[in-house]
PDB file of C-alpha atoms and ligand atoms in Angstrom:
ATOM      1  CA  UNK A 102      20.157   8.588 -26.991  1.00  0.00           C
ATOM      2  CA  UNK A 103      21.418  11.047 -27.153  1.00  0.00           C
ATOM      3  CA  UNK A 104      18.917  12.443 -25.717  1.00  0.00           C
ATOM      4  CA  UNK A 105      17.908  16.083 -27.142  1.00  0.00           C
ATOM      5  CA  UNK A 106      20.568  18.843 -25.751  1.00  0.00           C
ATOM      6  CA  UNK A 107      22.271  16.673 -23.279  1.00  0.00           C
ATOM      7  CA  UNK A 108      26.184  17.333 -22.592  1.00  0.00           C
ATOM      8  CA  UNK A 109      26.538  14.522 -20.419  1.00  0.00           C
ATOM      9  CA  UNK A 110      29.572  12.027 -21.437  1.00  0.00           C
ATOM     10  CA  UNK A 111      27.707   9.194 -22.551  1.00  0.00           C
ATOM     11  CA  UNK A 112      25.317  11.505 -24.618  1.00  0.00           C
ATOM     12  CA  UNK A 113      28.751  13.133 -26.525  1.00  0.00           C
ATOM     13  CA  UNK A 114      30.648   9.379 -26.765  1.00  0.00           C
ATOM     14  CA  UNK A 115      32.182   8.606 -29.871  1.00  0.00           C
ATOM     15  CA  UNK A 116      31.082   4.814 -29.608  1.00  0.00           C
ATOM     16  CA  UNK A 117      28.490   3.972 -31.554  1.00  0.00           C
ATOM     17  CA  UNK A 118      26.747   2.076 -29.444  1.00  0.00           C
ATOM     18  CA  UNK A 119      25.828   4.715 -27.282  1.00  0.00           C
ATOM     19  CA  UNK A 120      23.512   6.004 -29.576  1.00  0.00           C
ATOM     20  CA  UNK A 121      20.460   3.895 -28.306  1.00  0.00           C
ATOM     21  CA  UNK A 122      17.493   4.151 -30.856  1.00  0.00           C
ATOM     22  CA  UNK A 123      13.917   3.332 -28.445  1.00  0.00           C
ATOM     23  CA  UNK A 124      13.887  -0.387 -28.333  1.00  0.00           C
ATOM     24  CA  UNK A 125      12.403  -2.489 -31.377  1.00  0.00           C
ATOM     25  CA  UNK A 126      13.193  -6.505 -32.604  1.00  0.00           C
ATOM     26  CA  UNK A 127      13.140  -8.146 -36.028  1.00  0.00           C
ATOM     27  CA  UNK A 128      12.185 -11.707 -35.826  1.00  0.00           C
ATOM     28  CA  UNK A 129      13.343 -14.034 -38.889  1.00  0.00           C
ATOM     29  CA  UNK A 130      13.225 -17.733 -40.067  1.00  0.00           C
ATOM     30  CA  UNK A 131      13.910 -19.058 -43.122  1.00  0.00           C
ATOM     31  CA  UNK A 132      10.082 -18.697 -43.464  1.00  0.00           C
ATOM     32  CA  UNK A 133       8.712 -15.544 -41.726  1.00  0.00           C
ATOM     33  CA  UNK A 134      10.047 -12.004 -40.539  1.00  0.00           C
ATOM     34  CA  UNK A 135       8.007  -9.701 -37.945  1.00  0.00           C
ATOM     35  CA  UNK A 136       8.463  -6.606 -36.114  1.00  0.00           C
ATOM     36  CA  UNK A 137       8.765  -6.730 -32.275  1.00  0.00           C
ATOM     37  CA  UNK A 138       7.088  -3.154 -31.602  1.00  0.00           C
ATOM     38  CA  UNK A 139       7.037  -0.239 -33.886  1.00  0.00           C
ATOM     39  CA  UNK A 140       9.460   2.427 -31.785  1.00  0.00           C
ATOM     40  CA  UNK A 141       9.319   6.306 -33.349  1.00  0.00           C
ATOM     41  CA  UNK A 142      13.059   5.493 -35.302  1.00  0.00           C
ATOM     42  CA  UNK A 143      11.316   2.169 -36.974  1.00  0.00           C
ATOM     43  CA  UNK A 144      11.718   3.615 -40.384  1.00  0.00           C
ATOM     44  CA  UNK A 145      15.337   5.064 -40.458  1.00  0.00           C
ATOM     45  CA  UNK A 146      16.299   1.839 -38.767  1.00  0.00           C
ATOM     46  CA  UNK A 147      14.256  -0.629 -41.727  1.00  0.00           C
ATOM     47  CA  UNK A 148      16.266   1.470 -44.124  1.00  0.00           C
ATOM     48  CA  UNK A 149      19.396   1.049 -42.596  1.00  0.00           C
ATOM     49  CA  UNK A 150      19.181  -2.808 -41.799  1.00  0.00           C
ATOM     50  CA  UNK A 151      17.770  -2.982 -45.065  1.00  0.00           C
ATOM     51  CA  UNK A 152      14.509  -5.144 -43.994  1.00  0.00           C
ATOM     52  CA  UNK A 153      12.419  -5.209 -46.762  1.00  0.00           C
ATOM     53  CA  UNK A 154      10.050  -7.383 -45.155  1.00  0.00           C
ATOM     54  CA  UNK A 155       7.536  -7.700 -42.603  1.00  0.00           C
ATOM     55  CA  UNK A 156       4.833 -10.480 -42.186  1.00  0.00           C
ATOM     56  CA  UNK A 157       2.835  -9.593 -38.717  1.00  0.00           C
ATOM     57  CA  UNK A 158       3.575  -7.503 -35.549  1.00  0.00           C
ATOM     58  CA  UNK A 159       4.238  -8.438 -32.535  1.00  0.00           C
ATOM     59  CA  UNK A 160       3.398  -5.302 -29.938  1.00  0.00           C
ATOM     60  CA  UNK A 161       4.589  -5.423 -25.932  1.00  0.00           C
ATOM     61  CA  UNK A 162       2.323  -2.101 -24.852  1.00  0.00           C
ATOM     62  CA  UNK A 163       1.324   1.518 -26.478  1.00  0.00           C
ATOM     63  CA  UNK A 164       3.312   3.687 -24.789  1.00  0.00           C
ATOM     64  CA  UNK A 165       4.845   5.729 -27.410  1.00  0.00           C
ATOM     65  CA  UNK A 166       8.744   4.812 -27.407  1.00  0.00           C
ATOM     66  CA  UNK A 167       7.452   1.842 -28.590  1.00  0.00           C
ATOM     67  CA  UNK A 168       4.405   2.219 -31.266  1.00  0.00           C
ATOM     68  CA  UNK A 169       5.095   5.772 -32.596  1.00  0.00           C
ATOM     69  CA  UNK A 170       5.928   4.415 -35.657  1.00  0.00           C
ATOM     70  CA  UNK A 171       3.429   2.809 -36.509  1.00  0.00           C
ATOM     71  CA  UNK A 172       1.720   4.816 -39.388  1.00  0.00           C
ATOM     72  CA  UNK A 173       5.165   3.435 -41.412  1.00  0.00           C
ATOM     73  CA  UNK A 174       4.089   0.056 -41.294  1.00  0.00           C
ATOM     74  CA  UNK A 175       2.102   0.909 -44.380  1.00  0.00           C
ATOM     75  CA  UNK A 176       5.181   0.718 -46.558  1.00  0.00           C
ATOM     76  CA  UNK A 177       4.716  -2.795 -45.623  1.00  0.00           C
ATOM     77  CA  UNK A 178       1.298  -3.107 -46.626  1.00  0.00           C
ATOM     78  CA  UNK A 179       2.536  -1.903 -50.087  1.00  0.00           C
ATOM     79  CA  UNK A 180       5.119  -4.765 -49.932  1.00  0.00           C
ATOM     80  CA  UNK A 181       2.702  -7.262 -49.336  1.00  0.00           C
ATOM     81  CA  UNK A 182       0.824  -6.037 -52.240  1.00  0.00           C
ATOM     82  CA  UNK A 183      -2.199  -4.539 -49.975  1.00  0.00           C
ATOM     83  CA  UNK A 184      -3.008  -7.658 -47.635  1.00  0.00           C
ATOM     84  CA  UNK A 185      -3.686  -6.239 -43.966  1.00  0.00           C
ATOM     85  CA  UNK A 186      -0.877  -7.169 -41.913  1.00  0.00           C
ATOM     86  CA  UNK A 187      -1.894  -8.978 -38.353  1.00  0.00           C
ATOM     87  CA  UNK A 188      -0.650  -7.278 -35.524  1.00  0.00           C
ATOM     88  CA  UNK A 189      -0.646  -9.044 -32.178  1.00  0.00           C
ATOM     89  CA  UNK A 190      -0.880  -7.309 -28.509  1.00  0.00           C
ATOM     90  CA  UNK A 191      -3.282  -7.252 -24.882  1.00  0.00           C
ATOM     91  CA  UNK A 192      -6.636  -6.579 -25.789  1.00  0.00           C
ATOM     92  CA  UNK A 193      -6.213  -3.222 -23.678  1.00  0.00           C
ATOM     93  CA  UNK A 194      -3.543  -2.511 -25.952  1.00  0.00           C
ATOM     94  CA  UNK A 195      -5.559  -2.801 -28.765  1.00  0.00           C
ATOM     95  CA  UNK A 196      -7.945  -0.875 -27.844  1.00  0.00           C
ATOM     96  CA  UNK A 197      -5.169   2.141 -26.706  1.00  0.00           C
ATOM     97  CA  UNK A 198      -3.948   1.971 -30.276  1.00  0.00           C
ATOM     98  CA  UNK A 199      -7.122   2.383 -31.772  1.00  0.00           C
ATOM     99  CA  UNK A 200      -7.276   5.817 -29.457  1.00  0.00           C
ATOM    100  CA  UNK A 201      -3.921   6.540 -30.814  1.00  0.00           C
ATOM    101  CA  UNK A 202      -3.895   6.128 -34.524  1.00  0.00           C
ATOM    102  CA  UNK A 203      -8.348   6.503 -35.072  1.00  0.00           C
ATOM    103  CA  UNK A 204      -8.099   6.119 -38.723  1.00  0.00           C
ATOM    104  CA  UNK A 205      -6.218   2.527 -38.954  1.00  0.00           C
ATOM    105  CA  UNK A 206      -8.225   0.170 -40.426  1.00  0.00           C
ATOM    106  CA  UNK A 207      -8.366  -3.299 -41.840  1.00  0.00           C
ATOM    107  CA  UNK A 208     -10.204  -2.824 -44.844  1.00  0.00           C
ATOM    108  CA  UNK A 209      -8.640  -1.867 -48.340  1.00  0.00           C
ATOM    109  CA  UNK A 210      -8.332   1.848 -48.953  1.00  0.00           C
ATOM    110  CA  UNK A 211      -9.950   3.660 -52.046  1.00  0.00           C
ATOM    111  CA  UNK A 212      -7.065   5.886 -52.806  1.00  0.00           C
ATOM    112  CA  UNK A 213      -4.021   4.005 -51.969  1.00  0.00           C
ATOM    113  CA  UNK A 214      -2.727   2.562 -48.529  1.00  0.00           C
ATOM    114  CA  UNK A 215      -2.325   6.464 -46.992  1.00  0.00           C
ATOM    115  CA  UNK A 216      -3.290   4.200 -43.735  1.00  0.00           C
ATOM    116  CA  UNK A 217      -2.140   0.854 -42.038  1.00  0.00           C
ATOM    117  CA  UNK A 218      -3.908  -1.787 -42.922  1.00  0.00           C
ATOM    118  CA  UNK A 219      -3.678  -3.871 -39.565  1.00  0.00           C
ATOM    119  CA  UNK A 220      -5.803  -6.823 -38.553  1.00  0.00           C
ATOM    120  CA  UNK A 221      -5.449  -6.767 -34.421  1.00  0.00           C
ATOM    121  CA  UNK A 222      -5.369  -9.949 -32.776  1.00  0.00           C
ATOM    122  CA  UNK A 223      -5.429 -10.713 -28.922  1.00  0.00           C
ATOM    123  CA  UNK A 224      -2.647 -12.437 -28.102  1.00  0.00           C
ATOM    124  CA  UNK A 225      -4.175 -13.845 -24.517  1.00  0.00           C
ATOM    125  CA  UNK A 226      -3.724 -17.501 -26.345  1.00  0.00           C
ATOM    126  CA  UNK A 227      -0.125 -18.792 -27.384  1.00  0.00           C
ATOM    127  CA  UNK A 228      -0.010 -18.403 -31.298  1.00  0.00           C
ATOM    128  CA  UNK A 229       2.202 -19.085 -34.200  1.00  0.00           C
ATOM    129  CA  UNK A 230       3.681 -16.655 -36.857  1.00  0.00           C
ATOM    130  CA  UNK A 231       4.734 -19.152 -39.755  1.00  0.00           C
ATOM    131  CA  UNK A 232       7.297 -21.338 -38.140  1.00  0.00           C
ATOM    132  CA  UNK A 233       7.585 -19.501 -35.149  1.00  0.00           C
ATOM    133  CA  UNK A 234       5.642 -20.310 -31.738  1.00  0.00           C
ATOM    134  CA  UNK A 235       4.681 -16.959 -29.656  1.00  0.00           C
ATOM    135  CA  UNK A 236       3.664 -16.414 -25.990  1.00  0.00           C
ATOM    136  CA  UNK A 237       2.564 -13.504 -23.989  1.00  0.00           C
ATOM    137  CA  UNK A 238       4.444 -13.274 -20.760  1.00  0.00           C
ATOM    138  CA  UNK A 239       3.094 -11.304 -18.403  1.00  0.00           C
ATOM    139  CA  UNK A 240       4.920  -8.744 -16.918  1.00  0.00           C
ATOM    140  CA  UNK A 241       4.245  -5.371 -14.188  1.00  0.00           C
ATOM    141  CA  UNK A 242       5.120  -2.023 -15.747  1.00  0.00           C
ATOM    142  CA  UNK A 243       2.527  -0.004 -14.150  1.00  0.00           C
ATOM    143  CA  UNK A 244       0.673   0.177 -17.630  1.00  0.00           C
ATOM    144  CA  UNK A 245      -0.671  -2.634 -20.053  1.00  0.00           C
ATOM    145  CA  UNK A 246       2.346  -4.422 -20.841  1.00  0.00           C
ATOM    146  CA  UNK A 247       3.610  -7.874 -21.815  1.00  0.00           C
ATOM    147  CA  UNK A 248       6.764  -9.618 -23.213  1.00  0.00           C
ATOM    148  CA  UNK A 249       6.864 -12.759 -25.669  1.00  0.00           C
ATOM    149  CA  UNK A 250       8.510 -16.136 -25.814  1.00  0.00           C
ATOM    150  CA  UNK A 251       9.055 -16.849 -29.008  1.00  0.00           C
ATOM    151  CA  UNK A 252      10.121 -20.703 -30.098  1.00  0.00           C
ATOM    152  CA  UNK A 253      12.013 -21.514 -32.920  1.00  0.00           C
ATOM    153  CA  UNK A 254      11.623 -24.194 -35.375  1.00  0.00           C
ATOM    154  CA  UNK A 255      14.136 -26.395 -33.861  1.00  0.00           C
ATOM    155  CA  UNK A 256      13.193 -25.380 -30.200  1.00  0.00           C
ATOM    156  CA  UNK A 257      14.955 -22.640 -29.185  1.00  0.00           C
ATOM    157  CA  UNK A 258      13.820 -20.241 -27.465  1.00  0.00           C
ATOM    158  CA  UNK A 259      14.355 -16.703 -26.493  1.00  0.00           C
ATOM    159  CA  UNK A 260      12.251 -13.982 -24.909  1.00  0.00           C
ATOM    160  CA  UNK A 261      12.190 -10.225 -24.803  1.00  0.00           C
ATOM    161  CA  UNK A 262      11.054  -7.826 -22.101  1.00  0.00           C
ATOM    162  CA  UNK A 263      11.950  -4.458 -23.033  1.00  0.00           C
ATOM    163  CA  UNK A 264       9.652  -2.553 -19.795  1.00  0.00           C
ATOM    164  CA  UNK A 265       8.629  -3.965 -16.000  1.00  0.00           C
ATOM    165  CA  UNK A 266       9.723  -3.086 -12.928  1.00  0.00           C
ATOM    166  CA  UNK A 267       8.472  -6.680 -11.696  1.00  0.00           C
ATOM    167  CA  UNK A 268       8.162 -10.019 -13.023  1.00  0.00           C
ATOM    168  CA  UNK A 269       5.578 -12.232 -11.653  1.00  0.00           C
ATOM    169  CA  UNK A 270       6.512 -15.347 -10.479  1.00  0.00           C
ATOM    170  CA  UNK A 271       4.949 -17.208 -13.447  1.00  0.00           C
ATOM    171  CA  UNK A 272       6.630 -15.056 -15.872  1.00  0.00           C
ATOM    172  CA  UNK A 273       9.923 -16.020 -13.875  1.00  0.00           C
ATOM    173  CA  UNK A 274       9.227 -20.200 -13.703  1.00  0.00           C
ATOM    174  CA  UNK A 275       8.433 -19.988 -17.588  1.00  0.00           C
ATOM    175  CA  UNK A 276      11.185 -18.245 -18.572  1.00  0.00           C
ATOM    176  CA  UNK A 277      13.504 -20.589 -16.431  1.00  0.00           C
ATOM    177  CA  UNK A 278      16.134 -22.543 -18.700  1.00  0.00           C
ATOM    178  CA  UNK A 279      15.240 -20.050 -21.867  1.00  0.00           C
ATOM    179  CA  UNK A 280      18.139 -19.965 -24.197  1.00  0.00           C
ATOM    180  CA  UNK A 281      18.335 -16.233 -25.002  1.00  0.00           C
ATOM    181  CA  UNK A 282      16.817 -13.931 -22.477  1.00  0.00           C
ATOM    182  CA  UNK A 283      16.744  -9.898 -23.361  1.00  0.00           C
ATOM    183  CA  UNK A 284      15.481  -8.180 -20.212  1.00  0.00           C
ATOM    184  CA  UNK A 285      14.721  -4.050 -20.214  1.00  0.00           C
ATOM    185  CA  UNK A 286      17.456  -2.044 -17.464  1.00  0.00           C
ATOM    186  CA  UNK A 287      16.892   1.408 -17.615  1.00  0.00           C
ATOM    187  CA  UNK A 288      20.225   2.542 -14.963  1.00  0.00           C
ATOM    188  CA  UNK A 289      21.729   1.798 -11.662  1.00  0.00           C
ATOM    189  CA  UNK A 290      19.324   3.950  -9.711  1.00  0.00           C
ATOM    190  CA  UNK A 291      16.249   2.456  -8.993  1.00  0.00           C
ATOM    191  CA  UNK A 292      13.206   3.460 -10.554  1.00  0.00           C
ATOM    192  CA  UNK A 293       9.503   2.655 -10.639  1.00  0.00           C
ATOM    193  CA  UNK A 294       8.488   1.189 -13.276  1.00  0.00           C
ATOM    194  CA  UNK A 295      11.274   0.041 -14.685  1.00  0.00           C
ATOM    195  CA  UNK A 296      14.335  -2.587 -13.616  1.00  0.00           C
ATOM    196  CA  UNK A 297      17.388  -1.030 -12.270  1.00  0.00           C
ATOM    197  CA  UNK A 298      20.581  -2.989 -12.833  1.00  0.00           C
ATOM    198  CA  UNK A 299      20.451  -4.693  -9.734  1.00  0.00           C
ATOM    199  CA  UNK A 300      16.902  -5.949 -10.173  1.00  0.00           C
ATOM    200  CA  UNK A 301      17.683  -6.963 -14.069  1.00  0.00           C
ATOM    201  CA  UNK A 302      20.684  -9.002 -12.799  1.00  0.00           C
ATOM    202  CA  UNK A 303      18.990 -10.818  -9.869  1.00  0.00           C
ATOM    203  CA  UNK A 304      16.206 -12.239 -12.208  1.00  0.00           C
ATOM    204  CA  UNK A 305      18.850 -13.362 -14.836  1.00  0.00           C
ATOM    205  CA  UNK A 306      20.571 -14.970 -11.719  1.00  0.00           C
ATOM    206  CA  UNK A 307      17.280 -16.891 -10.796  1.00  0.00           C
ATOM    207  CA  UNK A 308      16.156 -17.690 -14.634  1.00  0.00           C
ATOM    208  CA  UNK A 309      19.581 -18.471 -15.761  1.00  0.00           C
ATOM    209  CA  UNK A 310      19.763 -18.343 -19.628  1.00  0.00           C
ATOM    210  CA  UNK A 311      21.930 -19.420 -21.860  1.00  0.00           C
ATOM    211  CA  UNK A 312      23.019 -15.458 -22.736  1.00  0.00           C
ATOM    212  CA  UNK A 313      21.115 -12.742 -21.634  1.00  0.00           C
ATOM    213  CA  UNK A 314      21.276  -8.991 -23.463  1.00  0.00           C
ATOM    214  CA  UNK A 315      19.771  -5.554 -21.615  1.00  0.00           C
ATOM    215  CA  UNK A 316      17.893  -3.205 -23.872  1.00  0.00           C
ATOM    216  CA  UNK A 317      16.151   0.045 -22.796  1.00  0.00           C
ATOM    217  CA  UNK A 318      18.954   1.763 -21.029  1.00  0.00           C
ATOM    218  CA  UNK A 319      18.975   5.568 -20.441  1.00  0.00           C
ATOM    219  CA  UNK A 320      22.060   7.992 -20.559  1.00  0.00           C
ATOM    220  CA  UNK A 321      23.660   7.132 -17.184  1.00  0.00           C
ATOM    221  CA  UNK A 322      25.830   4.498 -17.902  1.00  0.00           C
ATOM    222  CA  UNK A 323      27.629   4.240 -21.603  1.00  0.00           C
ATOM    223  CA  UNK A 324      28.275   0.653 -23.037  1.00  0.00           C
ATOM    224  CA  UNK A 325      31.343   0.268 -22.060  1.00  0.00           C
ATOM    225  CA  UNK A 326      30.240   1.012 -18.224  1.00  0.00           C
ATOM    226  CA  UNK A 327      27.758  -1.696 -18.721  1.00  0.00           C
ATOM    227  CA  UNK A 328      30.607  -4.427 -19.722  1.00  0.00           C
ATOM    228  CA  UNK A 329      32.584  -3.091 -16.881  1.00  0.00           C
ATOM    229  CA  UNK A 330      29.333  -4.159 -14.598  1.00  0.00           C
ATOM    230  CA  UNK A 331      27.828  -7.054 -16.070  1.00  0.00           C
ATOM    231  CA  UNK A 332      28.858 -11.082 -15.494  1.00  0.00           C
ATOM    232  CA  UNK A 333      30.067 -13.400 -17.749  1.00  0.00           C
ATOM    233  CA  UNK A 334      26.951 -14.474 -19.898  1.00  0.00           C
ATOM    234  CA  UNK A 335      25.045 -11.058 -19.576  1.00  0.00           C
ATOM    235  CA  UNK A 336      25.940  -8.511 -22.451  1.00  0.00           C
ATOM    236  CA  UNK A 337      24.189  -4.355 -23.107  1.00  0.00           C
ATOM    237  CA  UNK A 338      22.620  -4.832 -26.274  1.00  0.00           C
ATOM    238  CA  UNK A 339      23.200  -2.454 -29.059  1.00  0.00           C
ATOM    239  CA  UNK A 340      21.792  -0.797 -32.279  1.00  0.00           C
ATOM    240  CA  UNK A 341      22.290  -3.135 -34.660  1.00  0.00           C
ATOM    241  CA  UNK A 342      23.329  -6.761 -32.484  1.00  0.00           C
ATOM    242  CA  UNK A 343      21.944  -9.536 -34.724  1.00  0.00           C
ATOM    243  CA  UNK A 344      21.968 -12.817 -32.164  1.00  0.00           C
ATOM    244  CA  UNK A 345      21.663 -16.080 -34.052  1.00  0.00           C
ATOM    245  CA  UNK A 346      19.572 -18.433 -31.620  1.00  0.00           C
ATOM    246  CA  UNK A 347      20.662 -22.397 -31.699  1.00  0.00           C
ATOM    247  CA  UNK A 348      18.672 -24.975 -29.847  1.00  0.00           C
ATOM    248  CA  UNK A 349      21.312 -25.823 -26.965  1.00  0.00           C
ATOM    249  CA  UNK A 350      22.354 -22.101 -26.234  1.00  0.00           C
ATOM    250  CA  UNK A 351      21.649 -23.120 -23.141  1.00  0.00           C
ATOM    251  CA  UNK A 352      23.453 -26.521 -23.019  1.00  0.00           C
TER     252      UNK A 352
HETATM  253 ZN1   ZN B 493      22.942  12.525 -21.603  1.00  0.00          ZN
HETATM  254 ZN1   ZN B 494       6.752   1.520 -21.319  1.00  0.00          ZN
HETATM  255 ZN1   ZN B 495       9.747   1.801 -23.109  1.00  0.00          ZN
END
């Protein structure tokens, strides 16, 4: 947002946070950084966050708010001095992105990295980037999709969902007692393949986090509406939020 020629109040606010880039994460430790998704803004917001580095990529689904930006993460590949970069996903998902971006590859390139260099890895088994423990949670978006866990060092523990309409009941016992939980919301209205407000609230009811934080929200409601809506515990994200995860968030 906004979204291209819309006059709608939320699309003209002044607030900053109502200008939503498509939804993207940057994990860090001390020890390792890595991308959550790779939406089309992934390079203007790297330069504005300053991130300068990247270790592996973490990838929910291929639909294109989230992996149009992928072709950047050679800039990376030049920071890493020309190592491929692993990039985690579904095995379907794989496969979609090597339909999408055909000349990817994980082998060094003659004339300089004018391509990713991107070693895919399933990420059907749990896994670790550096210090950081990963799971795939399984979620219903109509469309090959997951979220992630992810664990920190000291055990905390927060997931993201950025796109379901559902979340199988599985997904919803493992993510019970999580310390951060940030859980897509696209509006009030329902809609199908993503969670309306009302959906989004009643599985952060049943999980119960420590905090939770929506992402993915269209032009309906600005963030201000959203505080107006939301309980205590249960913030809109925005451009920008960093959240600083503590074991005991939950406490
Ligand atoms: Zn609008
Ligand atoms: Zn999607
Ligand atoms: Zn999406």
């Amino acid at each position: 947002m906004p979204q291209i020629g819309c006059k709608c109040p939320v699309c003209t606010s002044a607030d900053p946070r109502d200008r939503r880039r498509r939804c993207g994460a940057y994990v860090t430790t001390e020890k390792v950084a890595f991308l959550v998704d790779t939406p089309p803004e992934m390079r203007l917001a790297c330069v504005e966050y300053g991130i300068d580095r990247v270790d592996a990529i973490c990838l929910t689904h291929a639909h294109m708010d989230h992996v149009a930006g992928f072709d950047d993460v050679r800039r990376f590949n030049t920071l890493n001095g020309g190592v491929p970069m692993r990039c985690f996903a579904m095995q379907e998902t794989i496969d979609q992105m090597h339909r999408i971006f055909p000349y990817i590859t994980d082998k060094k390139n003659s004339m300089g990295l004018f391509r990713p260099m991107i070693n895919f890895v399933s990420n059907e088994k749990a896994f670790t980037i550096g210090d950081v423990g990963v799971e795939r949670l399984d979620v219903e978006h109509s469309f090959p999709c997951c979220g992630y866990m992810f664990t920190a060092p000291d055990g905390a523990t927060i997931a993201y969902i950025c796109d379901c309409h559902v979340l199988p009941e599985k997904t919803v016992a493992r993510l019970e007692g999580v310390d951060v939980l940030v859980l897509n919301c696209l509006r009030e209205r329902p809609h199908p393949t993503h969670l309306s407000l009302e959906s989004s609230l009643g599985y952060i009811d049943r999980i119960r986090p420590g905090r939770a934080y929506l992402v993915h929200m269209c032009h309906d409601l600005s963030h201000r509406d959203f505080l107006e809506r939301l309980p205590k515990g249960v913030e809109p994200a925005y451009d920008g939020l960093v959240l600083d995860i503590q074991k005991g968030d939950n406490a």
